[in-house]
């Protein structure tokens, strides 16, 4: 905890800015607040952890290249420098008419406050796996697979998957780890896992190695990328002899995934890396939402229904310029969000922000090789991995030393 606890009701003379979620864009907001320290503003950050796990480096952690700590940005130095009070917990509801957030303290937190009033609210909580939708679409997956969201949870539990693959079976046998989902995160994690297991089992006979399987569903592998990038991804999977199952996973049970044709895919472990959803707690908030349930925001990163609510990252959808949900877009939205929060607090005009039409994407194939794409252009090589590694480390270092 930092500084004094805020009151449940915002004081009338000063304004209360409530930041919910410690995502990519809010890192920049905290950085800017540390530089400007607005005197008429009480600022609170509500988030479950006082660090941010940088997802771009998580495949490198899975591959065994980075320790988990190297992928985390501690928020405490930024909070101290910005004079921001941290409340350890999760937002579970918003009442936009009352300008009030309901929170659930995280296990281990000494926080008792259940409601927080705000004058200005900013959301950067990322996207989630909606447990109710998961349970309906794929019964058993929540119990019998390791979901990649929340990413902290995944990162902490990944080591137990690695440890289990080290178990010596009598008689010796091959083990299988399946990855469910054909998006970029799933294939990056899969190729990272391949590298990890190859390093751990260098002398195992093929019959005793960990086999990796991609349960890709009926659509494209690396959907959302151009056909050229998709072909490159498929070649990299083939080179690693990774089996691609072109069926949807429709459920899970101990030791197996259920596929849409009714068959079972036996596996020793499964990682769930399918597309994400909007958080359910936005529903009933009174805030305008997109069809997908994400917060609808305008060119100021501001709610289209409530001018004192702002957002960035995967929790929101730009009504005027919809773009893919990715860390790159969340990072880019940080500076305009920070500017507009301070402008709104001081009654200054807001600045419009136009997200870029295309972004540089670097898809890692284990560590040591990556596929670069920018619009229709694509290329791959060790140099692309080198570039990704440099960009990612620089991002973490920037905020680690920002305070
Ligand atoms: C393995 C993996 C690799 C990826 N690699 C890339 C990549 O290389 N490039 C790229 O552009 N994208 C990548 N992505 C996608 C990227 O992770 C997301 O698009 C990005 O994290 C979204 O950022 P955000 O700021 O919206 O939220 P997040 O980074 O998800 O941060 C959300 C924060 O809010 C907190 N929070 C969550 N719920 C609540 C709540 N209810 N109340 C309070 N706080 C809450 C969380 O603890 C977290 O601190 C990857 C995703 C995965 C899974």
Tab-separated table of C-alpha atoms and ligand atoms in Angstrom:
chain	number	residue	atom	x	y	z
A	1	UNK	CA	0.000	0.000	0.000
A	2	UNK	CA	1.177	3.543	-0.660
A	3	UNK	CA	0.140	6.854	0.879
A	4	UNK	CA	-3.089	7.353	2.805
A	5	UNK	CA	-6.248	5.426	1.938
A	6	UNK	CA	-8.789	7.402	-0.101
A	7	UNK	CA	-12.224	7.908	1.292
A	8	UNK	CA	-15.076	5.872	-0.170
A	9	UNK	CA	-16.666	9.127	-1.272
A	10	UNK	CA	-14.600	11.505	-3.359
A	11	UNK	CA	-14.000	14.845	-1.628
A	12	UNK	CA	-15.864	17.695	-3.227
A	13	UNK	CA	-12.964	20.185	-3.463
A	14	UNK	CA	-10.551	17.779	-5.098
A	15	UNK	CA	-11.168	15.365	-7.921
A	16	UNK	CA	-10.686	11.628	-7.644
A	17	UNK	CA	-9.190	9.831	-10.638
A	18	UNK	CA	-9.685	6.091	-10.351
A	19	UNK	CA	-7.483	3.926	-12.581
A	20	UNK	CA	-8.762	0.356	-12.840
A	21	UNK	CA	-6.262	-2.234	-14.081
A	22	UNK	CA	-2.489	-1.983	-14.427
A	23	UNK	CA	-2.390	-2.713	-18.167
A	24	UNK	CA	-0.083	-1.436	-20.894
A	25	UNK	CA	-1.734	1.979	-21.325
A	26	UNK	CA	-1.953	2.663	-17.593
A	27	UNK	CA	1.802	2.116	-17.291
A	28	UNK	CA	2.203	5.203	-19.421
A	29	UNK	CA	-0.488	7.065	-17.475
A	30	UNK	CA	1.389	6.340	-14.215
A	31	UNK	CA	4.645	7.412	-15.840
A	32	UNK	CA	3.137	10.695	-16.953
A	33	UNK	CA	1.490	11.286	-13.568
A	34	UNK	CA	4.906	10.730	-11.959
A	35	UNK	CA	6.292	13.503	-14.144
A	36	UNK	CA	3.450	15.974	-13.623
A	37	UNK	CA	1.959	15.151	-10.191
A	38	UNK	CA	-1.275	17.154	-10.615
A	39	UNK	CA	-1.978	18.821	-7.279
A	40	UNK	CA	-5.784	18.927	-7.473
A	41	UNK	CA	-6.160	15.237	-8.105
A	42	UNK	CA	-6.380	12.257	-5.749
A	43	UNK	CA	-5.427	9.198	-7.746
A	44	UNK	CA	-6.089	5.551	-6.974
A	45	UNK	CA	-5.054	2.441	-8.870
A	46	UNK	CA	-7.228	-0.628	-8.358
A	47	UNK	CA	-5.524	-3.782	-9.573
A	48	UNK	CA	-4.869	-7.253	-8.139
A	49	UNK	CA	-1.061	-7.096	-8.249
A	50	UNK	CA	1.537	-4.381	-7.875
A	51	UNK	CA	3.257	-5.536	-11.032
A	52	UNK	CA	2.377	-5.886	-14.681
A	53	UNK	CA	3.343	-9.077	-16.501
A	54	UNK	CA	4.440	-8.063	-19.988
A	55	UNK	CA	2.775	-10.651	-22.235
A	56	UNK	CA	5.167	-10.091	-25.145
A	57	UNK	CA	7.936	-11.743	-23.111
A	58	UNK	CA	5.873	-14.629	-21.744
A	59	UNK	CA	6.670	-16.960	-24.696
A	60	UNK	CA	10.361	-16.330	-23.909
A	61	UNK	CA	9.669	-17.312	-20.303
A	62	UNK	CA	7.851	-20.477	-21.454
A	63	UNK	CA	10.857	-21.330	-23.642
A	64	UNK	CA	13.132	-20.960	-20.617
A	65	UNK	CA	14.920	-17.920	-22.023
A	66	UNK	CA	13.780	-15.355	-19.427
A	67	UNK	CA	13.114	-15.795	-15.708
A	68	UNK	CA	9.573	-14.731	-14.787
A	69	UNK	CA	10.881	-11.650	-12.964
A	70	UNK	CA	12.377	-10.352	-16.218
A	71	UNK	CA	8.859	-10.250	-17.725
A	72	UNK	CA	7.399	-8.219	-14.857
A	73	UNK	CA	7.304	-4.489	-14.303
A	74	UNK	CA	6.981	-3.494	-10.665
A	75	UNK	CA	4.343	-0.789	-10.242
A	76	UNK	CA	5.486	0.351	-6.784
A	77	UNK	CA	8.220	2.785	-7.909
A	78	UNK	CA	5.786	4.368	-10.383
A	79	UNK	CA	3.010	4.546	-7.772
A	80	UNK	CA	5.327	6.229	-5.274
A	81	UNK	CA	6.665	8.705	-7.827
A	82	UNK	CA	3.154	9.563	-9.029
A	83	UNK	CA	1.685	9.749	-5.490
A	84	UNK	CA	-0.920	7.169	-6.455
A	85	UNK	CA	-2.658	5.072	-3.824
A	86	UNK	CA	-2.819	1.358	-4.660
A	87	UNK	CA	-5.805	-0.750	-3.749
A	88	UNK	CA	-5.212	-4.442	-4.166
A	89	UNK	CA	-8.349	-5.917	-5.630
A	90	UNK	CA	-10.518	-6.402	-8.672
A	91	UNK	CA	-13.318	-4.310	-10.053
A	92	UNK	CA	-16.457	-6.464	-10.035
A	93	UNK	CA	-19.082	-3.891	-11.030
A	94	UNK	CA	-19.489	-0.287	-12.145
A	95	UNK	CA	-22.473	1.942	-11.529
A	96	UNK	CA	-21.858	4.701	-14.055
A	97	UNK	CA	-24.921	6.681	-12.944
A	98	UNK	CA	-23.560	6.879	-9.391
A	99	UNK	CA	-19.893	7.108	-10.519
A	100	UNK	CA	-19.090	4.149	-8.314
A	101	UNK	CA	-16.941	1.030	-8.694
A	102	UNK	CA	-17.475	-2.111	-6.652
A	103	UNK	CA	-14.361	-4.042	-5.826
A	104	UNK	CA	-13.448	-7.397	-4.466
A	105	UNK	CA	-10.243	-7.419	-2.420
A	106	UNK	CA	-7.691	-9.924	-3.717
A	107	UNK	CA	-6.891	-12.849	-1.401
A	108	UNK	CA	-4.246	-11.708	1.068
A	109	UNK	CA	-5.141	-8.026	0.704
A	110	UNK	CA	-5.893	-6.062	3.891
A	111	UNK	CA	-8.399	-3.996	1.940
A	112	UNK	CA	-11.927	-3.815	3.332
A	113	UNK	CA	-13.365	-1.053	1.157
A	114	UNK	CA	-16.082	-2.419	-1.124
A	115	UNK	CA	-17.100	0.673	-3.112
A	116	UNK	CA	-15.077	3.515	-4.598
A	117	UNK	CA	-16.529	6.779	-5.863
A	118	UNK	CA	-14.796	8.571	-8.711
A	119	UNK	CA	-14.953	11.824	-10.584
A	120	UNK	CA	-12.933	10.387	-13.455
A	121	UNK	CA	-12.577	6.710	-14.247
A	122	UNK	CA	-10.068	5.045	-16.557
A	123	UNK	CA	-10.234	1.351	-17.437
A	124	UNK	CA	-7.292	-0.715	-18.684
A	125	UNK	CA	-8.098	-4.191	-17.406
A	126	UNK	CA	-7.445	-6.187	-20.559
A	127	UNK	CA	-9.603	-8.943	-21.979
A	128	UNK	CA	-10.572	-12.114	-20.166
A	129	UNK	CA	-11.774	-15.649	-20.613
A	130	UNK	CA	-15.405	-15.472	-19.548
A	131	UNK	CA	-15.811	-18.561	-17.340
A	132	UNK	CA	-19.523	-18.890	-18.109
A	133	UNK	CA	-18.969	-18.829	-21.869
A	134	UNK	CA	-16.026	-21.206	-21.584
A	135	UNK	CA	-18.042	-23.654	-19.511
A	136	UNK	CA	-20.905	-23.493	-22.039
A	137	UNK	CA	-18.706	-23.779	-25.185
A	138	UNK	CA	-16.203	-26.320	-23.866
A	139	UNK	CA	-17.458	-28.044	-20.704
A	140	UNK	CA	-14.570	-29.185	-18.506
A	141	UNK	CA	-11.893	-26.887	-19.964
A	142	UNK	CA	-11.736	-24.683	-16.887
A	143	UNK	CA	-11.114	-27.722	-14.688
A	144	UNK	CA	-8.800	-29.703	-16.950
A	145	UNK	CA	-6.705	-27.173	-18.880
A	146	UNK	CA	-4.360	-24.320	-18.047
A	147	UNK	CA	-5.863	-21.045	-19.381
A	148	UNK	CA	-3.416	-18.367	-20.583
A	149	UNK	CA	-5.639	-15.694	-19.004
A	150	UNK	CA	-5.091	-14.231	-16.480
A	151	UNK	CA	-1.536	-14.240	-17.738
A	152	UNK	CA	-0.022	-14.072	-14.223
A	153	UNK	CA	-1.859	-17.197	-13.266
A	154	UNK	CA	-0.672	-18.943	-16.404
A	155	UNK	CA	2.943	-17.873	-15.906
A	156	UNK	CA	2.953	-19.124	-12.323
A	157	UNK	CA	1.382	-22.493	-13.207
A	158	UNK	CA	3.401	-23.162	-16.366
A	159	UNK	CA	6.332	-24.525	-14.338
A	160	UNK	CA	4.090	-27.284	-12.952
A	161	UNK	CA	3.364	-28.408	-16.556
A	162	UNK	CA	7.107	-28.503	-17.229
A	163	UNK	CA	7.742	-30.425	-14.000
A	164	UNK	CA	5.081	-32.993	-14.852
A	165	UNK	CA	6.686	-33.675	-18.227
A	166	UNK	CA	9.900	-34.498	-16.370
A	167	UNK	CA	8.215	-37.356	-14.526
A	168	UNK	CA	9.812	-40.667	-15.492
A	169	UNK	CA	7.094	-43.053	-16.640
A	170	UNK	CA	7.386	-46.807	-16.176
A	171	UNK	CA	7.370	-48.172	-18.763
A	172	UNK	CA	8.769	-45.106	-20.566
A	173	UNK	CA	6.283	-43.447	-22.931
A	174	UNK	CA	5.818	-40.289	-24.949
A	175	UNK	CA	3.708	-37.581	-23.348
A	176	UNK	CA	1.479	-35.053	-25.087
A	177	UNK	CA	0.842	-31.384	-24.388
A	178	UNK	CA	-1.969	-29.799	-26.424
A	179	UNK	CA	-2.498	-26.106	-27.133
A	180	UNK	CA	-6.085	-25.115	-27.855
A	181	UNK	CA	-6.457	-22.080	-30.114
A	182	UNK	CA	-4.904	-21.028	-33.414
A	183	UNK	CA	-4.177	-17.357	-32.731
A	184	UNK	CA	-0.748	-15.755	-32.457
A	185	UNK	CA	-0.496	-16.216	-28.672
A	186	UNK	CA	-1.238	-19.943	-28.942
A	187	UNK	CA	1.315	-20.652	-31.707
A	188	UNK	CA	3.979	-18.539	-29.991
A	189	UNK	CA	3.478	-20.386	-26.711
A	190	UNK	CA	3.417	-23.737	-28.513
A	191	UNK	CA	6.721	-23.155	-30.293
A	192	UNK	CA	8.222	-21.813	-27.065
A	193	UNK	CA	7.087	-24.979	-25.259
A	194	UNK	CA	8.627	-27.077	-28.039
A	195	UNK	CA	11.944	-25.368	-27.451
A	196	UNK	CA	11.688	-25.895	-23.697
A	197	UNK	CA	10.905	-29.601	-23.921
A	198	UNK	CA	13.550	-30.181	-26.592
A	199	UNK	CA	16.135	-28.651	-24.273
A	200	UNK	CA	14.949	-30.726	-21.308
A	201	UNK	CA	14.800	-34.030	-23.200
A	202	UNK	CA	17.807	-33.831	-25.562
A	203	UNK	CA	18.658	-37.515	-25.410
A	204	UNK	CA	15.193	-39.028	-25.066
A	205	UNK	CA	14.142	-41.431	-27.775
A	206	UNK	CA	11.212	-40.152	-29.856
A	207	UNK	CA	8.967	-42.623	-28.035
A	208	UNK	CA	9.752	-40.897	-24.720
A	209	UNK	CA	9.595	-37.258	-25.755
A	210	UNK	CA	6.893	-34.680	-25.158
A	211	UNK	CA	4.781	-34.366	-28.309
A	212	UNK	CA	3.072	-31.077	-28.971
A	213	UNK	CA	-0.303	-30.741	-30.646
A	214	UNK	CA	-2.097	-27.632	-31.882
A	215	UNK	CA	-5.885	-27.972	-31.694
A	216	UNK	CA	-6.591	-25.322	-34.272
A	217	UNK	CA	-10.351	-25.549	-34.902
A	218	UNK	CA	-11.692	-25.155	-38.428
A	219	UNK	CA	-10.232	-21.728	-39.216
A	220	UNK	CA	-6.809	-20.476	-40.250
A	221	UNK	CA	-3.727	-20.921	-38.118
A	222	UNK	CA	-2.502	-17.444	-37.107
A	223	UNK	CA	-5.885	-15.996	-38.068
A	224	UNK	CA	-5.798	-12.241	-38.495
A	225	UNK	CA	-2.431	-12.378	-40.247
A	226	UNK	CA	-1.941	-12.283	-44.022
A	227	UNK	CA	-1.811	-15.604	-45.942
A	228	UNK	CA	1.951	-15.121	-46.384
A	229	UNK	CA	2.509	-14.973	-42.619
A	230	UNK	CA	0.161	-17.921	-42.100
A	231	UNK	CA	2.226	-20.018	-44.530
A	232	UNK	CA	5.387	-19.094	-42.665
A	233	UNK	CA	3.810	-20.127	-39.358
A	234	UNK	CA	2.672	-23.477	-40.787
A	235	UNK	CA	6.197	-24.131	-42.133
A	236	UNK	CA	7.665	-23.435	-38.693
A	237	UNK	CA	5.182	-25.826	-37.084
A	238	UNK	CA	6.011	-28.522	-39.665
A	239	UNK	CA	9.739	-28.059	-39.126
A	240	UNK	CA	9.152	-28.846	-35.460
A	241	UNK	CA	6.932	-31.822	-36.317
A	242	UNK	CA	4.062	-30.252	-34.414
A	243	UNK	CA	0.777	-31.927	-35.228
A	244	UNK	CA	-2.036	-29.573	-36.226
A	245	UNK	CA	-5.526	-30.933	-35.503
A	246	UNK	CA	-8.074	-29.099	-37.661
A	247	UNK	CA	-10.978	-29.591	-35.324
A	248	UNK	CA	-12.594	-27.569	-32.602
A	249	UNK	CA	-12.141	-28.566	-28.993
A	250	UNK	CA	-15.646	-28.952	-27.521
A	251	UNK	CA	-14.730	-30.038	-24.009
A	252	UNK	CA	-12.170	-31.586	-21.716
A	253	UNK	CA	-11.969	-34.401	-19.212
A	254	UNK	CA	-9.082	-35.774	-17.144
A	255	UNK	CA	-6.351	-36.849	-19.584
A	256	UNK	CA	-8.141	-35.915	-22.826
A	257	UNK	CA	-9.726	-33.204	-24.927
A	258	UNK	CA	-13.058	-33.788	-26.641
A	259	UNK	CA	-13.086	-32.886	-30.319
A	260	UNK	CA	-16.048	-31.850	-32.442
A	261	UNK	CA	-16.174	-35.158	-34.351
A	262	UNK	CA	-16.790	-36.940	-31.035
A	263	UNK	CA	-13.268	-38.331	-30.712
A	264	UNK	CA	-10.950	-37.892	-27.727
A	265	UNK	CA	-7.449	-36.477	-28.000
A	266	UNK	CA	-5.434	-37.999	-25.151
A	267	UNK	CA	-3.051	-35.493	-23.561
A	268	UNK	CA	-1.076	-35.172	-20.361
A	269	UNK	CA	-1.618	-31.414	-20.198
A	270	UNK	CA	-3.509	-28.822	-22.236
A	271	UNK	CA	-3.106	-25.064	-22.491
A	272	UNK	CA	-6.196	-23.025	-23.342
A	273	UNK	CA	-5.237	-20.116	-25.620
A	274	UNK	CA	-8.427	-19.291	-27.508
A	275	UNK	CA	-9.845	-15.817	-28.238
A	276	UNK	CA	-10.743	-13.578	-25.333
A	277	UNK	CA	-13.947	-11.872	-24.187
A	278	UNK	CA	-14.997	-8.611	-22.587
A	279	UNK	CA	-15.314	-8.734	-18.802
A	280	UNK	CA	-18.840	-9.620	-17.690
A	281	UNK	CA	-18.855	-6.865	-15.041
A	282	UNK	CA	-19.246	-4.222	-17.756
A	283	UNK	CA	-22.768	-5.458	-18.342
A	284	UNK	CA	-25.225	-3.650	-16.121
A	285	UNK	CA	-22.787	-0.759	-15.641
A	286	UNK	CA	-24.963	1.614	-17.664
A	287	UNK	CA	-21.961	2.338	-19.909
A	288	UNK	CA	-22.447	2.061	-23.671
A	289	UNK	CA	-21.027	-1.248	-24.877
A	290	UNK	CA	-20.109	-2.640	-28.296
A	291	UNK	CA	-21.947	-5.761	-29.546
A	292	UNK	CA	-19.076	-7.825	-28.191
A	293	UNK	CA	-19.594	-6.392	-24.685
A	294	UNK	CA	-16.435	-4.245	-24.753
A	295	UNK	CA	-16.640	-0.639	-23.571
A	296	UNK	CA	-17.509	1.625	-26.509
A	297	UNK	CA	-15.111	4.550	-26.695
A	298	UNK	CA	-14.672	7.498	-29.052
A	299	UNK	CA	-11.665	9.260	-30.600
A	300	UNK	CA	-10.775	10.721	-27.179
A	301	UNK	CA	-10.557	7.203	-25.652
A	302	UNK	CA	-13.692	8.303	-23.797
A	303	UNK	CA	-16.902	6.360	-23.176
A	304	UNK	CA	-19.480	7.209	-25.839
A	305	UNK	CA	-22.122	7.428	-23.099
A	306	UNK	CA	-20.323	8.816	-20.015
A	307	UNK	CA	-17.785	11.637	-20.535
A	308	UNK	CA	-16.092	11.022	-17.154
A	309	UNK	CA	-15.115	7.459	-18.156
A	310	UNK	CA	-12.075	6.675	-20.316
A	311	UNK	CA	-10.444	3.432	-21.399
A	312	UNK	CA	-7.677	1.831	-23.449
A	313	UNK	CA	-6.497	-1.633	-24.364
A	314	UNK	CA	-8.408	-4.867	-24.810
A	315	UNK	CA	-11.298	-3.888	-22.519
A	316	UNK	CA	-12.513	-1.277	-25.003
A	317	UNK	CA	-13.536	-0.956	-28.651
A	318	UNK	CA	-13.056	2.235	-30.621
A	319	UNK	CA	-16.474	2.911	-32.142
A	320	UNK	CA	-14.995	5.135	-34.872
A	321	UNK	CA	-11.849	3.140	-35.681
A	322	UNK	CA	-12.118	-0.500	-34.571
A	323	UNK	CA	-8.705	-2.204	-34.507
A	324	UNK	CA	-7.338	-5.570	-33.419
A	325	UNK	CA	-6.982	-6.131	-29.684
A	326	UNK	CA	-3.263	-6.323	-29.033
A	327	UNK	CA	-0.592	-5.093	-26.697
A	328	UNK	CA	0.813	-2.837	-29.407
A	329	UNK	CA	-2.480	-0.921	-29.708
A	330	UNK	CA	-2.812	-0.777	-25.915
A	331	UNK	CA	0.690	0.709	-25.625
A	332	UNK	CA	0.013	3.275	-28.364
A	333	UNK	CA	-3.163	4.431	-26.619
A	334	UNK	CA	-1.254	5.199	-23.396
A	335	UNK	CA	-0.018	8.748	-24.231
A	336	UNK	CA	-3.368	10.056	-25.610
A	337	UNK	CA	-5.206	8.483	-22.678
A	338	UNK	CA	-2.839	10.122	-20.184
A	339	UNK	CA	-3.191	13.475	-21.918
A	340	UNK	CA	-6.978	13.338	-21.980
A	341	UNK	CA	-7.293	12.244	-18.353
A	342	UNK	CA	-5.271	15.256	-17.224
A	343	UNK	CA	-7.137	17.540	-19.624
A	344	UNK	CA	-10.517	16.283	-18.392
A	345	UNK	CA	-9.429	16.761	-14.761
A	346	UNK	CA	-8.452	20.379	-15.392
A	347	UNK	CA	-11.250	21.312	-17.784
A	348	UNK	CA	-8.892	21.591	-20.765
A	349	UNK	CA	-9.885	20.489	-24.296
A	350	UNK	CA	-9.395	16.816	-25.117
A	351	UNK	CA	-7.179	15.708	-28.006
A	352	UNK	CA	-8.408	13.250	-30.634
A	353	UNK	CA	-6.281	10.163	-31.200
A	354	UNK	CA	-6.152	8.136	-34.413
A	355	UNK	CA	-4.842	4.586	-33.888
A	356	UNK	CA	-2.358	3.486	-36.565
A	357	UNK	CA	-3.846	1.572	-39.515
A	358	UNK	CA	-1.111	-1.058	-39.234
A	359	UNK	CA	1.447	-2.000	-36.628
A	360	UNK	CA	4.741	-3.874	-36.622
A	361	UNK	CA	4.115	-7.461	-35.507
A	362	UNK	CA	6.824	-9.828	-34.375
A	363	UNK	CA	5.681	-13.397	-33.875
A	364	UNK	CA	8.272	-15.504	-32.068
A	365	UNK	CA	8.927	-19.126	-33.076
A	366	UNK	CA	10.698	-20.132	-29.910
A	367	UNK	CA	13.576	-17.857	-29.042
A	368	UNK	CA	16.098	-17.330	-31.811
A	369	UNK	CA	13.641	-16.980	-34.705
A	370	UNK	CA	10.669	-14.693	-35.370
A	371	UNK	CA	8.317	-13.705	-38.175
A	372	UNK	CA	8.019	-9.970	-38.777
A	373	UNK	CA	5.017	-8.474	-40.509
A	374	UNK	CA	3.863	-4.977	-41.320
A	375	UNK	CA	0.751	-4.712	-43.421
A	376	UNK	CA	1.296	-6.912	-46.507
A	377	UNK	CA	5.068	-7.204	-45.938
A	378	UNK	CA	6.590	-10.124	-44.082
A	379	UNK	CA	9.977	-11.709	-43.476
A	380	UNK	CA	11.567	-13.959	-40.883
A	381	UNK	CA	14.865	-14.873	-39.345
A	382	UNK	CA	17.103	-14.772	-36.298
A	383	UNK	CA	17.395	-11.004	-36.795
A	384	UNK	CA	13.624	-10.625	-36.279
A	385	UNK	CA	13.912	-12.438	-32.946
A	386	UNK	CA	16.846	-10.205	-32.022
A	387	UNK	CA	14.686	-7.158	-32.800
A	388	UNK	CA	11.732	-8.485	-30.784
A	389	UNK	CA	13.968	-9.257	-27.830
A	390	UNK	CA	15.419	-5.750	-27.944
A	391	UNK	CA	12.023	-4.032	-28.212
A	392	UNK	CA	10.519	-6.116	-25.409
A	393	UNK	CA	13.414	-5.676	-23.019
A	394	UNK	CA	13.523	-1.943	-23.748
A	395	UNK	CA	9.793	-1.648	-22.939
A	396	UNK	CA	10.201	-3.367	-19.576
A	397	UNK	CA	13.376	-1.428	-18.768
A	398	UNK	CA	11.710	1.867	-19.668
A	399	UNK	CA	8.994	1.505	-17.043
A	400	UNK	CA	11.202	-0.260	-14.510
A	401	UNK	CA	13.411	2.833	-14.463
A	402	UNK	CA	10.681	5.362	-15.284
A	403	UNK	CA	10.009	6.522	-11.766
B	1	LIG	C1	1.177	-15.260	-24.499
B	1	LIG	C2	0.740	-13.959	-25.073
B	1	LIG	C3	1.647	-13.224	-25.852
B	1	LIG	C4	1.250	-12.034	-26.419
B	1	LIG	N1	2.153	-11.342	-27.170
B	1	LIG	C5	1.803	-10.185	-27.723
B	1	LIG	C6	2.742	-9.458	-28.507
B	1	LIG	O1	3.881	-9.876	-28.713
B	1	LIG	N2	2.325	-8.269	-29.034
B	1	LIG	C7	1.067	-7.785	-28.838
B	1	LIG	O2	0.746	-6.711	-29.332
B	1	LIG	N3	0.152	-8.449	-28.094
B	1	LIG	C8	0.493	-9.628	-27.532
B	1	LIG	N4	-0.425	-10.316	-26.779
B	1	LIG	C9	-1.746	-9.712	-26.533
B	1	LIG	C10	-1.609	-8.773	-25.347
B	1	LIG	O3	-1.264	-9.511	-24.198
B	1	LIG	C11	-2.886	-8.034	-25.005
B	1	LIG	O4	-3.460	-7.518	-26.164
B	1	LIG	C12	-2.530	-6.913	-24.032
B	1	LIG	O5	-2.064	-7.467	-22.828
B	1	LIG	C13	-3.692	-6.007	-23.742
B	1	LIG	O6	-3.220	-5.019	-22.892
B	1	LIG	P1	-4.174	-4.264	-21.887
B	1	LIG	O7	-3.455	-3.047	-21.484
B	1	LIG	O8	-5.510	-4.138	-22.476
B	1	LIG	O9	-4.364	-5.239	-20.648
B	1	LIG	P2	-3.409	-6.239	-19.897
B	1	LIG	O10	-2.011	-6.133	-20.323
B	1	LIG	O11	-4.075	-7.569	-19.977
B	1	LIG	O12	-3.458	-5.731	-18.403
B	1	LIG	C14	-4.638	-5.742	-17.655
B	1	LIG	C15	-4.348	-5.402	-16.224
B	1	LIG	O13	-5.579	-5.220	-15.520
B	1	LIG	C16	-5.612	-6.031	-14.349
B	1	LIG	N5	-7.007	-6.450	-14.177
B	1	LIG	C17	-7.657	-7.416	-14.848
B	1	LIG	N6	-8.940	-7.492	-14.428
B	1	LIG	C18	-9.093	-6.541	-13.474
B	1	LIG	C19	-10.193	-6.115	-12.675
B	1	LIG	N7	-11.398	-6.698	-12.768
B	1	LIG	N8	-10.005	-5.096	-11.803
B	1	LIG	C20	-8.774	-4.506	-11.702
B	1	LIG	N9	-7.710	-4.866	-12.437
B	1	LIG	C21	-7.870	-5.870	-13.316
B	1	LIG	C22	-4.673	-7.186	-14.652
B	1	LIG	O14	-4.189	-7.764	-13.477
B	1	LIG	C23	-3.594	-6.474	-15.474
B	1	LIG	O15	-2.671	-5.837	-14.626
B	1	LIG	C24	-0.067	-11.541	-26.214
B	1	LIG	C25	-0.972	-12.275	-25.437
B	1	LIG	C26	-0.566	-13.460	-24.872
B	1	LIG	C27	-1.568	-14.253	-24.027
